[in-house]
Short mmCIF file of C-alpha atoms in Angstrom, two decimals:
data_model
loop_
_atom_site.label_atom_id
_atom_site.label_comp_id
_atom_site.label_asym_id
_atom_site.label_seq_id
_atom_site.Cartn_x
_atom_site.Cartn_y
_atom_site.Cartn_z
CA MET A 1 96.77 135.49 71.10
CA ALA A 2 100.54 134.89 71.04
CA VAL A 3 102.04 131.52 70.06
CA ASN A 4 103.33 130.82 73.57
CA GLU A 5 99.87 131.51 75.06
CA ILE A 6 98.30 129.06 72.62
CA LEU A 7 100.96 126.46 73.48
CA ASP A 8 100.30 126.96 77.21
CA LEU A 9 96.61 126.20 76.92
CA LEU A 10 97.17 123.41 74.39
CA MET A 11 99.77 121.84 76.70
CA PHE A 12 97.34 121.70 79.61
CA ALA A 13 94.51 120.38 77.40
CA THR A 14 96.80 117.68 75.96
CA LEU A 15 97.82 116.63 79.47
CA CYS A 16 94.20 116.26 80.62
CA ALA A 17 93.25 114.35 77.45
CA ALA A 18 96.19 111.92 77.79
CA ILE A 19 95.36 111.23 81.46
CA LEU A 20 91.69 110.61 80.62
CA ILE A 21 92.70 108.16 77.89
CA GLY A 22 94.48 106.17 80.59
CA PHE A 23 98.19 106.85 80.17
CA PRO A 24 100.21 106.68 83.44
CA VAL A 25 100.16 110.14 84.99
CA ALA A 26 103.88 110.46 85.81
CA PHE A 27 104.98 109.47 82.29
CA THR A 28 102.24 111.59 80.72
CA LEU A 29 103.48 114.66 82.62
CA ALA A 30 107.06 114.11 81.49
CA GLY A 31 106.17 113.17 77.91
CA VAL A 32 103.80 116.09 77.30
CA SER A 33 106.32 118.48 78.85
CA LEU A 34 109.19 117.34 76.61
CA LEU A 35 106.94 117.35 73.53
CA PHE A 36 105.84 120.95 74.08
CA ALA A 37 109.38 122.01 75.00
CA LEU A 38 110.48 120.83 71.53
CA ILE A 39 107.45 122.45 69.86
CA GLY A 40 108.10 125.71 71.71
CA SER A 41 111.76 125.60 70.72
CA ALA A 42 110.79 125.04 67.07
CA PHE A 43 108.56 128.13 67.19
CA GLY A 44 111.27 130.11 68.97
CA VAL A 45 109.23 130.73 72.14
CA PHE A 46 111.04 128.28 74.44
CA ASN A 47 114.73 128.12 75.31
CA LEU A 48 115.78 124.50 75.85
CA SER A 49 118.49 125.66 78.26
CA ILE A 50 115.65 126.24 80.77
CA LEU A 51 115.51 122.46 81.19
CA GLY A 52 118.82 122.79 83.01
CA ALA A 53 116.76 123.83 86.04
CA PHE A 54 115.03 120.43 86.10
CA PRO A 55 117.79 118.50 87.96
CA GLN A 56 117.74 121.19 90.66
CA ARG A 57 113.99 120.67 91.02
CA ILE A 58 114.48 116.91 91.47
CA PHE A 59 117.24 117.49 94.02
CA GLY A 60 114.96 119.91 95.87
CA THR A 61 112.25 117.24 95.96
CA MET A 62 114.69 114.62 97.24
CA THR A 63 115.94 116.89 100.04
CA ASN A 64 112.52 118.29 101.00
CA GLN A 65 112.04 117.52 104.69
CA VAL A 66 108.27 117.97 104.52
CA LEU A 67 107.82 115.33 101.83
CA ILE A 68 109.56 112.72 104.00
CA ALA A 69 106.33 112.74 106.02
CA VAL A 70 104.43 111.26 103.04
CA PRO A 71 105.76 107.66 103.24
CA LEU A 72 105.63 107.79 107.05
CA PHE A 73 101.97 108.81 107.13
CA ILE A 74 101.17 106.25 104.41
CA ALA A 75 102.84 103.53 106.50
CA MET A 76 100.93 104.70 109.57
CA GLY A 77 97.62 104.55 107.71
CA VAL A 78 98.17 101.14 106.14
CA LEU A 79 99.35 99.68 109.47
CA LEU A 80 96.23 100.90 111.25
CA GLU A 81 94.04 99.62 108.42
CA ARG A 82 95.51 96.11 108.74
CA SER A 83 95.68 96.00 112.54
CA LYS A 84 91.86 95.81 113.03
CA VAL A 85 91.72 99.20 114.73
CA ALA A 86 88.75 100.25 112.59
CA GLU A 87 86.93 97.00 113.35
CA GLN A 88 87.31 97.49 117.10
CA LEU A 89 86.27 101.13 116.86
CA LEU A 90 83.13 100.25 114.93
CA GLU A 91 82.20 97.48 117.38
CA SER A 92 82.67 99.77 120.37
CA MET A 93 80.68 102.62 118.80
CA THR A 94 77.92 100.17 117.88
CA LEU A 95 77.73 99.00 121.49
CA LEU A 96 77.52 102.62 122.62
CA PHE A 97 74.97 103.98 120.11
CA GLY A 98 73.34 100.81 118.74
CA ARG A 99 70.19 101.04 120.89
CA LEU A 100 69.43 104.49 119.43
CA ARG A 101 67.62 105.02 116.13
CA GLY A 102 70.32 105.88 113.64
CA GLY A 103 72.97 104.62 116.03
CA LEU A 104 74.82 102.66 113.37
CA GLY A 105 74.97 105.72 111.08
CA ILE A 106 76.27 107.85 113.93
CA SER A 107 78.86 105.17 114.72
CA VAL A 108 80.05 105.08 111.10
CA CYS A 109 80.47 108.88 111.02
CA ILE A 110 82.46 108.91 114.28
CA VAL A 111 84.65 105.98 113.25
CA GLY A 112 85.15 107.57 109.83
CA ALA A 113 86.38 110.76 111.52
CA LEU A 114 88.72 108.83 113.83
CA MET A 115 90.06 106.75 110.94
CA ALA A 116 90.54 109.93 108.90
CA ALA A 117 92.60 111.42 111.71
CA SER A 118 94.53 108.14 112.01
CA THR A 119 95.14 107.14 108.40
CA GLY A 120 94.56 110.14 106.12
CA ILE A 121 93.99 107.77 103.16
CA VAL A 122 90.52 108.00 101.60
CA GLY A 123 90.58 104.78 99.58
CA ALA A 124 91.67 102.67 102.54
CA THR A 125 89.00 104.16 104.82
CA VAL A 126 86.12 103.76 102.33
CA VAL A 127 87.06 100.17 101.49
CA THR A 128 87.57 99.21 105.15
CA MET A 129 84.28 100.79 106.25
CA GLY A 130 82.48 99.32 103.25
CA LEU A 131 83.63 95.81 104.09
CA MET A 132 82.82 96.10 107.80
CA ALA A 133 79.91 98.49 108.20
CA LEU A 134 77.81 98.13 105.04
CA PRO A 135 76.81 94.46 105.55
CA THR A 136 75.97 95.21 109.19
CA MET A 137 73.79 98.21 108.27
CA LEU A 138 71.98 96.23 105.55
CA ARG A 139 71.45 93.30 107.91
CA HIS A 140 69.73 95.64 110.37
CA ARG A 141 67.37 96.97 107.66
CA TYR A 142 69.05 100.31 106.98
CA ASP A 143 68.03 102.00 103.75
CA PRO A 144 70.73 100.90 101.23
CA ALA A 145 71.13 104.38 99.76
CA LEU A 146 71.49 105.99 103.18
CA ALA A 147 73.98 103.35 104.33
CA ALA A 148 76.09 103.71 101.17
CA GLY A 149 76.03 107.51 101.33
CA THR A 150 77.04 107.54 105.00
CA ILE A 151 80.02 105.24 104.41
CA SER A 152 81.17 107.14 101.29
CA ALA A 153 80.97 110.51 103.04
CA ALA A 154 82.61 109.32 106.27
CA GLY A 155 85.42 107.73 104.27
CA THR A 156 86.28 110.98 102.50
CA LEU A 157 86.88 112.85 105.76
CA GLY A 158 90.52 111.84 105.37
CA GLN A 159 90.80 114.59 102.75
CA ILE A 160 90.21 117.41 105.23
CA ILE A 161 90.90 116.09 108.74
CA PRO A 162 94.64 116.17 109.53
CA PRO A 163 97.00 114.41 109.23
CA SER A 164 95.97 114.18 105.58
CA ILE A 165 98.21 113.30 102.64
CA VAL A 166 96.28 115.95 100.69
CA LEU A 167 97.18 118.63 103.23
CA ILE A 168 100.85 117.59 103.27
CA LEU A 169 101.15 117.84 99.49
CA LEU A 170 99.05 121.01 99.41
CA GLY A 171 101.20 122.55 102.12
CA ASP A 172 104.38 121.95 100.15
CA VAL A 173 102.87 123.24 96.89
CA LEU A 174 101.28 126.30 98.49
CA ALA A 175 104.49 127.18 100.33
CA SER A 176 106.36 127.26 97.00
CA SER A 177 103.51 129.16 95.32
CA TYR A 178 103.38 131.71 98.15
CA GLN A 179 107.09 132.41 97.88
CA GLN A 180 106.82 132.65 94.08
CA ALA A 181 103.92 135.10 94.38
CA GLN A 182 105.87 137.32 96.78
CA LEU A 183 108.97 137.27 94.58
CA ASP A 184 106.82 138.26 91.59
CA GLN A 185 105.60 141.20 93.66
CA GLY A 186 109.18 142.29 94.38
CA ILE A 187 109.25 140.99 97.96
CA PHE A 188 112.72 139.43 98.25
CA SER A 189 112.42 138.31 101.88
CA PRO A 190 109.20 136.31 101.50
CA GLU A 191 107.13 134.90 104.32
CA THR A 192 106.45 131.17 104.39
CA ILE A 193 103.63 128.85 105.36
CA ALA A 194 104.09 125.32 106.69
CA VAL A 195 102.12 122.09 106.64
CA GLY A 196 101.37 122.68 110.32
CA ASP A 197 99.50 125.86 109.33
CA LEU A 198 97.24 123.86 107.03
CA PHE A 199 96.74 121.17 109.67
CA ALA A 200 95.62 123.82 112.14
CA GLY A 201 93.50 125.55 109.51
CA ALA A 202 91.71 122.32 108.58
CA LEU A 203 90.88 121.33 112.15
CA ILE A 204 87.83 123.55 112.73
CA PRO A 205 86.28 123.06 109.23
CA GLY A 206 86.87 119.30 109.52
CA LEU A 207 85.19 119.07 112.93
CA CYS A 208 82.32 121.28 111.72
CA LEU A 209 81.83 118.93 108.77
CA VAL A 210 81.70 115.91 111.10
CA GLY A 211 79.16 117.80 113.21
CA LEU A 212 76.99 118.49 110.14
CA TYR A 213 77.14 114.80 109.19
CA LEU A 214 75.99 113.83 112.70
CA VAL A 215 73.17 116.39 112.67
CA TYR A 216 71.97 114.96 109.36
CA GLN A 217 72.03 111.43 110.79
CA ILE A 218 70.05 112.49 113.85
CA LEU A 219 67.45 114.42 111.82
CA THR A 220 67.06 111.55 109.35
CA ALA A 221 66.57 109.05 112.19
CA TRP A 222 63.90 111.33 113.63
CA LEU A 223 62.09 112.06 110.36
CA ARG A 224 62.56 108.64 108.69
CA PRO A 225 62.78 106.09 111.52
CA ALA A 226 62.17 103.14 109.17
CA ALA A 227 65.32 104.03 107.20
CA MET A 228 67.56 103.97 110.30
CA PRO A 229 66.14 101.51 112.86
CA ALA A 230 67.70 100.90 116.23
CA LEU A 231 69.36 97.58 117.00
CA SER A 232 67.23 95.10 118.89
CA PRO A 233 68.37 93.99 122.37
CA ASP A 234 69.19 90.59 120.91
CA ASP A 235 71.77 92.22 118.63
CA ILE A 236 73.71 93.54 121.64
CA PRO A 237 74.64 90.73 124.02
CA ALA A 238 73.97 91.51 127.67
CA ALA A 239 77.50 90.55 128.64
CA SER A 240 78.91 93.00 126.14
CA VAL A 241 76.70 95.78 127.47
CA GLY A 242 77.97 95.11 130.97
CA ARG A 243 81.56 95.49 129.82
CA ILE A 244 80.89 98.32 127.37
CA TRP A 245 83.01 101.01 129.05
CA ARG A 246 85.99 98.74 129.50
CA TYR A 247 85.74 97.64 125.88
CA LEU A 248 85.30 101.24 124.78
CA PHE A 249 88.38 102.24 126.73
CA SER A 250 90.55 99.52 125.19
CA ALA A 251 89.29 100.26 121.66
CA LEU A 252 89.29 104.07 121.76
CA VAL A 253 92.29 105.03 123.84
CA PRO A 254 95.11 103.69 121.59
CA PRO A 255 94.04 105.38 118.32
CA ILE A 256 92.98 108.59 120.08
CA ALA A 257 96.30 108.68 121.95
CA LEU A 258 98.10 108.24 118.63
CA ILE A 259 96.06 111.05 117.07
CA PHE A 260 96.87 113.38 119.97
CA ALA A 261 100.55 112.42 119.84
CA VAL A 262 100.78 113.22 116.13
CA LEU A 263 98.52 116.27 115.86
CA GLY A 264 99.29 117.59 119.34
CA SER A 265 103.03 117.57 118.73
CA ILE A 266 102.55 119.45 115.43
CA LEU A 267 100.00 121.99 116.65
CA GLY A 268 101.87 122.47 119.92
CA GLY A 269 105.09 123.28 118.08
CA ILE A 270 106.90 120.35 119.69
CA ALA A 271 107.64 118.52 116.43
CA THR A 272 107.65 119.14 112.71
CA PRO A 273 105.14 117.19 110.57
CA THR A 274 107.95 114.83 109.53
CA GLU A 275 108.98 114.15 113.13
CA ALA A 276 105.35 113.70 114.17
CA ALA A 277 104.83 111.32 111.22
CA SER A 278 107.68 109.15 112.46
CA VAL A 279 106.06 109.01 115.92
CA GLY A 280 102.77 108.07 114.26
CA ALA A 281 104.36 105.33 112.18
CA VAL A 282 106.11 103.84 115.23
CA GLY A 283 102.91 104.08 117.29
CA ALA A 284 100.91 102.37 114.53
CA LEU A 285 103.56 99.62 114.37
CA LEU A 286 103.23 99.03 118.12
CA LEU A 287 99.42 98.92 117.85
CA ALA A 288 99.69 96.44 114.99
CA GLY A 289 102.06 94.36 117.12
CA LEU A 290 99.54 94.33 119.98
CA GLN A 291 96.95 92.87 117.60
CA SER A 292 99.30 90.14 116.36
CA ASP A 293 99.17 86.57 117.61
CA GLY A 294 102.12 85.44 119.72
CA ALA A 295 103.29 88.97 120.55
CA ARG A 296 104.73 89.78 123.97
CA ARG A 297 102.06 92.32 124.78
CA GLY A 298 103.60 93.35 128.10
CA LEU A 299 106.73 94.57 126.32
CA LEU A 300 104.66 96.31 123.63
CA ARG A 301 102.53 98.12 126.23
CA LEU A 302 105.73 99.15 127.97
CA GLY A 303 106.98 100.50 124.63
CA VAL A 304 103.81 102.54 124.14
CA THR A 305 104.17 103.93 127.66
CA SER A 306 107.82 104.76 126.90
CA LEU A 307 106.82 106.74 123.81
CA VAL A 308 104.27 108.70 125.82
CA GLY A 309 106.93 109.34 128.48
CA LEU A 310 109.40 110.54 125.86
CA VAL A 311 106.87 113.01 124.47
CA ALA A 312 106.11 114.26 127.99
CA LEU A 313 109.84 114.68 128.81
CA THR A 314 110.34 116.57 125.53
CA VAL A 315 107.60 119.00 126.51
CA LEU A 316 108.80 119.49 130.09
CA PHE A 317 112.60 119.50 129.72
CA ASP A 318 115.37 120.55 127.36
CA LEU A 319 116.84 117.17 126.40
CA ARG A 320 119.66 118.40 124.18
CA VAL A 321 122.90 116.64 125.16
CA THR A 322 125.23 118.91 123.16
CA ARG A 323 125.09 121.66 125.79
CA SER A 324 128.01 122.27 128.10
CA GLU A 325 125.80 122.90 131.14
CA PHE A 326 122.47 121.56 132.35
CA SER A 327 120.72 121.38 135.70
CA VAL A 328 120.38 118.32 137.91
CA GLY A 329 116.72 117.96 136.92
CA GLU A 330 117.59 118.12 133.23
CA GLY A 331 120.33 115.53 133.76
CA ILE A 332 117.86 113.17 135.42
CA ALA A 333 115.37 113.79 132.60
CA ILE A 334 118.02 113.01 129.97
CA GLY A 335 118.90 109.78 131.78
CA ALA A 336 115.22 108.83 131.95
CA ALA A 337 114.85 109.63 128.25
CA VAL A 338 117.77 107.33 127.41
CA LEU A 339 116.16 104.50 129.41
CA LEU A 340 112.78 105.08 127.78
CA THR A 341 114.43 105.11 124.34
CA VAL A 342 116.00 101.70 125.02
CA LEU A 343 112.64 100.31 126.16
CA ALA A 344 110.89 101.78 123.11
CA ALA A 345 113.54 100.28 120.81
CA ALA A 346 113.04 96.84 122.38
CA ALA A 347 109.27 97.15 121.94
CA ILE A 348 109.69 98.23 118.31
CA ALA A 349 111.87 95.19 117.65
CA GLU A 350 109.20 92.97 119.21
CA ALA A 351 106.47 94.65 117.12
CA ILE A 352 108.49 94.06 113.95
CA ARG A 353 108.95 90.39 114.89
CA ALA A 354 105.26 89.93 115.69
CA THR A 355 103.97 91.67 112.57
CA ILE A 356 106.35 89.69 110.34
CA ARG A 357 105.18 86.40 111.88
CA SER A 358 101.52 87.38 111.42
CA ASP A 359 102.17 88.38 107.78
CA VAL A 360 101.18 92.02 108.34
CA LEU A 361 104.41 93.95 107.93
CA GLN A 362 105.39 92.68 104.47
CA PRO A 363 102.20 93.81 102.66
CA VAL A 364 102.24 97.07 104.60
CA MET A 365 105.78 97.85 103.45
CA ARG A 366 104.93 96.82 99.89
CA ASN A 367 101.82 99.06 99.79
CA THR A 368 103.77 101.92 101.34
CA ALA A 369 106.55 101.59 98.77
CA GLU A 370 104.09 101.45 95.88
CA LEU A 371 102.08 104.47 97.02
CA THR A 372 105.22 106.47 97.83
CA ALA A 373 106.80 105.64 94.48
CA MET A 374 103.62 106.75 92.71
CA VAL A 375 103.50 110.06 94.60
CA PHE A 376 107.15 110.90 93.99
CA ALA A 377 107.06 109.83 90.34
CA ILE A 378 104.17 112.25 89.85
CA LEU A 379 106.12 114.89 91.79
CA ILE A 380 109.06 114.56 89.38
CA GLY A 381 106.77 114.66 86.34
CA ALA A 382 104.94 117.68 87.75
CA ALA A 383 108.27 119.45 88.33
CA LEU A 384 109.18 119.01 84.64
CA PHE A 385 105.71 120.17 83.62
CA ALA A 386 106.09 123.29 85.77
CA VAL A 387 109.52 124.10 84.29
CA VAL A 388 108.26 123.88 80.70
CA PHE A 389 104.92 125.58 81.42
CA ARG A 390 106.62 128.54 83.09
CA GLY A 391 109.26 128.61 80.34
CA LEU A 392 106.43 129.12 77.85
CA GLY A 393 105.09 131.96 79.98
CA GLY A 394 102.20 129.95 81.34
CA ASP A 395 102.18 131.65 84.74
CA GLU A 396 101.66 135.04 83.07
CA THR A 397 98.91 133.57 80.88
CA ILE A 398 97.06 132.11 83.88
CA ARG A 399 97.44 135.34 85.84
CA ALA A 400 96.12 137.41 82.93
CA LEU A 401 93.13 135.06 82.51
CA LEU A 402 92.24 135.20 86.21
CA GLU A 403 92.73 138.95 86.53
CA GLY A 404 90.59 139.52 83.43
CA LEU A 405 87.60 137.68 84.85
CA PRO A 406 84.60 139.72 86.00
CA GLY A 407 84.18 139.99 89.74
CA GLY A 408 87.86 140.41 90.62
CA VAL A 409 89.16 138.06 93.30
CA THR A 410 85.71 136.57 93.94
CA GLY A 411 85.18 135.78 90.27
CA ALA A 412 88.66 134.25 89.99
CA MET A 413 88.09 132.07 93.07
CA ILE A 414 84.72 130.86 91.74
CA VAL A 415 86.25 129.89 88.39
CA VAL A 416 89.23 128.14 90.03
CA MET A 417 87.00 126.26 92.49
CA ALA A 418 84.63 125.21 89.68
CA THR A 419 87.56 124.03 87.56
CA ILE A 420 89.07 121.98 90.41
CA PHE A 421 85.64 120.54 91.19
CA VAL A 422 85.14 119.36 87.59
CA LEU A 423 88.70 118.04 87.31
CA GLY A 424 88.10 116.11 90.52
CA PHE A 425 85.65 113.91 88.58
CA PHE A 426 88.45 112.62 86.37
CA LEU A 427 91.80 113.24 88.06
CA ASP A 428 93.12 111.99 91.38
CA PHE A 429 93.78 114.54 94.12
CA ILE A 430 97.53 114.02 93.70
CA GLU A 431 97.46 115.13 90.05
CA ILE A 432 95.27 118.14 90.85
CA THR A 433 97.44 119.15 93.80
CA LEU A 434 100.75 118.79 91.98
CA VAL A 435 99.74 120.01 88.52
CA VAL A 436 96.75 122.37 88.73
CA VAL A 437 97.32 124.11 92.07
CA PRO A 438 100.85 125.40 91.20
CA LEU A 439 99.40 126.99 88.05
CA VAL A 440 96.61 128.97 89.73
CA ALA A 441 97.80 129.52 93.32
CA PRO A 442 100.51 132.17 92.65
CA ALA A 443 98.08 134.30 90.60
CA LEU A 444 95.40 134.10 93.29
CA MET A 445 97.90 134.97 96.04
CA ILE A 446 99.12 137.98 94.07
CA MET A 447 95.47 139.06 93.97
CA GLY A 448 95.44 138.96 97.79
CA VAL A 449 94.03 135.49 98.60
CA ASP A 450 95.22 134.08 101.94
CA PRO A 451 97.27 130.91 101.28
CA ILE A 452 95.91 128.96 104.28
CA TRP A 453 92.30 129.78 103.43
CA LEU A 454 92.98 128.85 99.80
CA GLY A 455 94.44 125.50 100.86
CA ILE A 456 91.43 124.61 103.02
CA MET A 457 89.01 125.65 100.27
CA ILE A 458 90.84 123.42 97.78
CA ALA A 459 90.88 120.48 100.22
CA LEU A 460 87.14 120.79 100.88
CA ASN A 461 86.52 121.11 97.14
CA LEU A 462 88.52 117.98 96.38
CA GLN A 463 86.62 116.12 99.09
CA THR A 464 83.30 117.14 97.50
CA SER A 465 84.45 115.99 94.05
CA PHE A 466 85.35 112.59 95.57
CA LEU A 467 81.64 112.13 96.35
CA THR A 468 80.04 113.55 93.23
CA PRO A 469 78.48 111.16 90.67
CA PRO A 470 79.14 109.79 88.20
CA PHE A 471 82.94 109.70 88.59
CA GLY A 472 83.57 110.30 92.31
CA PHE A 473 86.47 108.13 93.43
CA ALA A 474 84.85 107.26 96.78
CA LEU A 475 81.84 105.91 94.90
CA PHE A 476 84.07 103.61 92.84
CA TYR A 477 85.87 102.42 95.98
CA LEU A 478 82.56 101.54 97.65
CA ARG A 479 81.08 99.98 94.51
CA GLY A 480 84.06 97.62 94.41
CA VAL A 481 83.29 96.14 97.87
CA ALA A 482 79.51 96.63 98.13
CA PRO A 483 77.25 93.55 97.79
CA ALA A 484 75.26 93.08 94.60
CA SER A 485 72.05 94.02 96.43
CA VAL A 486 73.31 97.61 96.66
CA ARG A 487 72.81 99.15 93.24
CA THR A 488 75.02 101.87 91.82
CA SER A 489 71.96 104.13 91.72
CA ASP A 490 71.57 103.58 95.49
CA ILE A 491 75.13 104.79 96.06
CA TYR A 492 74.57 107.84 93.85
CA ARG A 493 71.27 108.65 95.56
CA GLY A 494 72.75 108.17 99.02
CA VAL A 495 75.60 110.65 98.60
CA MET A 496 73.38 113.53 97.38
CA PRO A 497 72.53 114.87 100.88
CA PHE A 498 76.20 114.68 101.87
CA ILE A 499 77.21 116.60 98.74
CA ALA A 500 74.76 119.30 99.81
CA ILE A 501 76.35 119.31 103.28
CA GLN A 502 79.80 119.60 101.68
CA ILE A 503 78.66 122.58 99.60
CA VAL A 504 77.23 124.23 102.73
CA ALA A 505 80.59 123.72 104.47
CA LEU A 506 82.45 125.10 101.44
CA ILE A 507 80.20 128.18 101.35
CA GLY A 508 80.61 128.60 105.11
CA VAL A 509 84.42 128.64 104.91
CA ALA A 510 84.22 130.97 101.90
CA ALA A 511 81.93 133.37 103.78
CA PHE A 512 83.83 133.13 107.08
CA PRO A 513 87.56 132.71 106.29
CA ALA A 514 88.34 132.90 110.02
CA LEU A 515 87.13 129.29 110.30
CA ALA A 516 90.34 128.36 108.49
CA THR A 517 92.70 131.17 109.48
CA TRP A 518 91.94 131.82 113.17
CA LEU A 519 93.53 128.73 114.73
CA PRO A 520 96.83 128.98 112.77
CA SER A 521 97.10 132.64 113.74
CA VAL A 522 96.67 131.73 117.42
CA LEU A 523 98.97 128.69 117.46
CA PHE A 524 101.73 129.98 115.22
#
């Protein structure tokens, strides 16, 4: 084995070891990269002038339109988490399904799916659901293991159901890897994939996964009624039952409308993910304002209506004002859009005022800044790692290893999926997405793997590793908020059936790639 090949593998092993020891990921990426650049230069297998490409990588990251969606979606998720949307959803679902055996478990799965489509942040969803739903389920004599497993699994749906931070980062990484793979094959006018493709590809597998969770809840309630009892009539006040549909409407419509506005505009080709993320962030701000004390709710509702009207006008009319000619109808539509924009701006100002007074906006902005800074610091470190790793010939080493595996493409995919699954025990999805995926994705794509299918397989795999004992991140999140009566062994035992469901879903997408590729091919 050549010196540069040994350095490639040693570089990756050193990175994993340093992260496991507890060093900050961003600084570990940069430090290990510079160390092995110097070692490679000393052995004459790395040209330090290659590092001149690093500033261009950083500039490319700064000017990447797709990555602007990351802080916007983070802000949207944190706003919804703090605006009691999840609490209202859970209460309304409990009123709807509570009289059924297993109704609380079904409610948690549905709310988890809606929160996943609203926030896209696994940690926030698991913690929020753990604080709200777990005490309620235990109080109504649910089996502790089953309750903990349901909440952990429902909370991880944010990995696969769009809009997901995982899918945004994966989309950017896979787009670069796909272009690199085509250039390596001598294709100098490469095709591209977009985040919207991954969003569309994840929709059917994500909904199928939610369906499997619900089927499991229903079967368990039927086979083990003592583990999932129905709520007694005393637990559901008669007055609440009488107003259930009105309460359901007020609790469900705002988040579902926001989900449709964000995902619908992306999948319908009306907006880019970044533009849709801005709509989502503004919509979440208005919803948070509606939940704040002392807010002028009439103005905020008018603002929400104005946003819906603006989206409708965008779909129905060409609102560009830079044209020299437009019809009377388009002129009226542009005038209406201007009026709606003014109303929406006034409502946004009121939402900002209300959320500041209720002490919601400041922590949201702080959390958003912290999470965004972490993501982009890792992005910069990963860019330096990629420059040095490729300078040492690491991409050729990885390709040779994968192509030399028995079983061809199938064998390579199994090894890559197994590796990502194991790494998911120890590394966060951001590190895996930004460090590991760029190393293996180009080689797999050169071997003929569809990039969208590969992205959905990786996302499902990461979601499974989030649940797997003993190091699954979702388990740690829930352990941190679960009462002392729920043992760690209960959490581990409770997630086992959901891990089996995840594996079934992963095998299903592997066996039927059209589950991931059909919808993008139809929409785009």
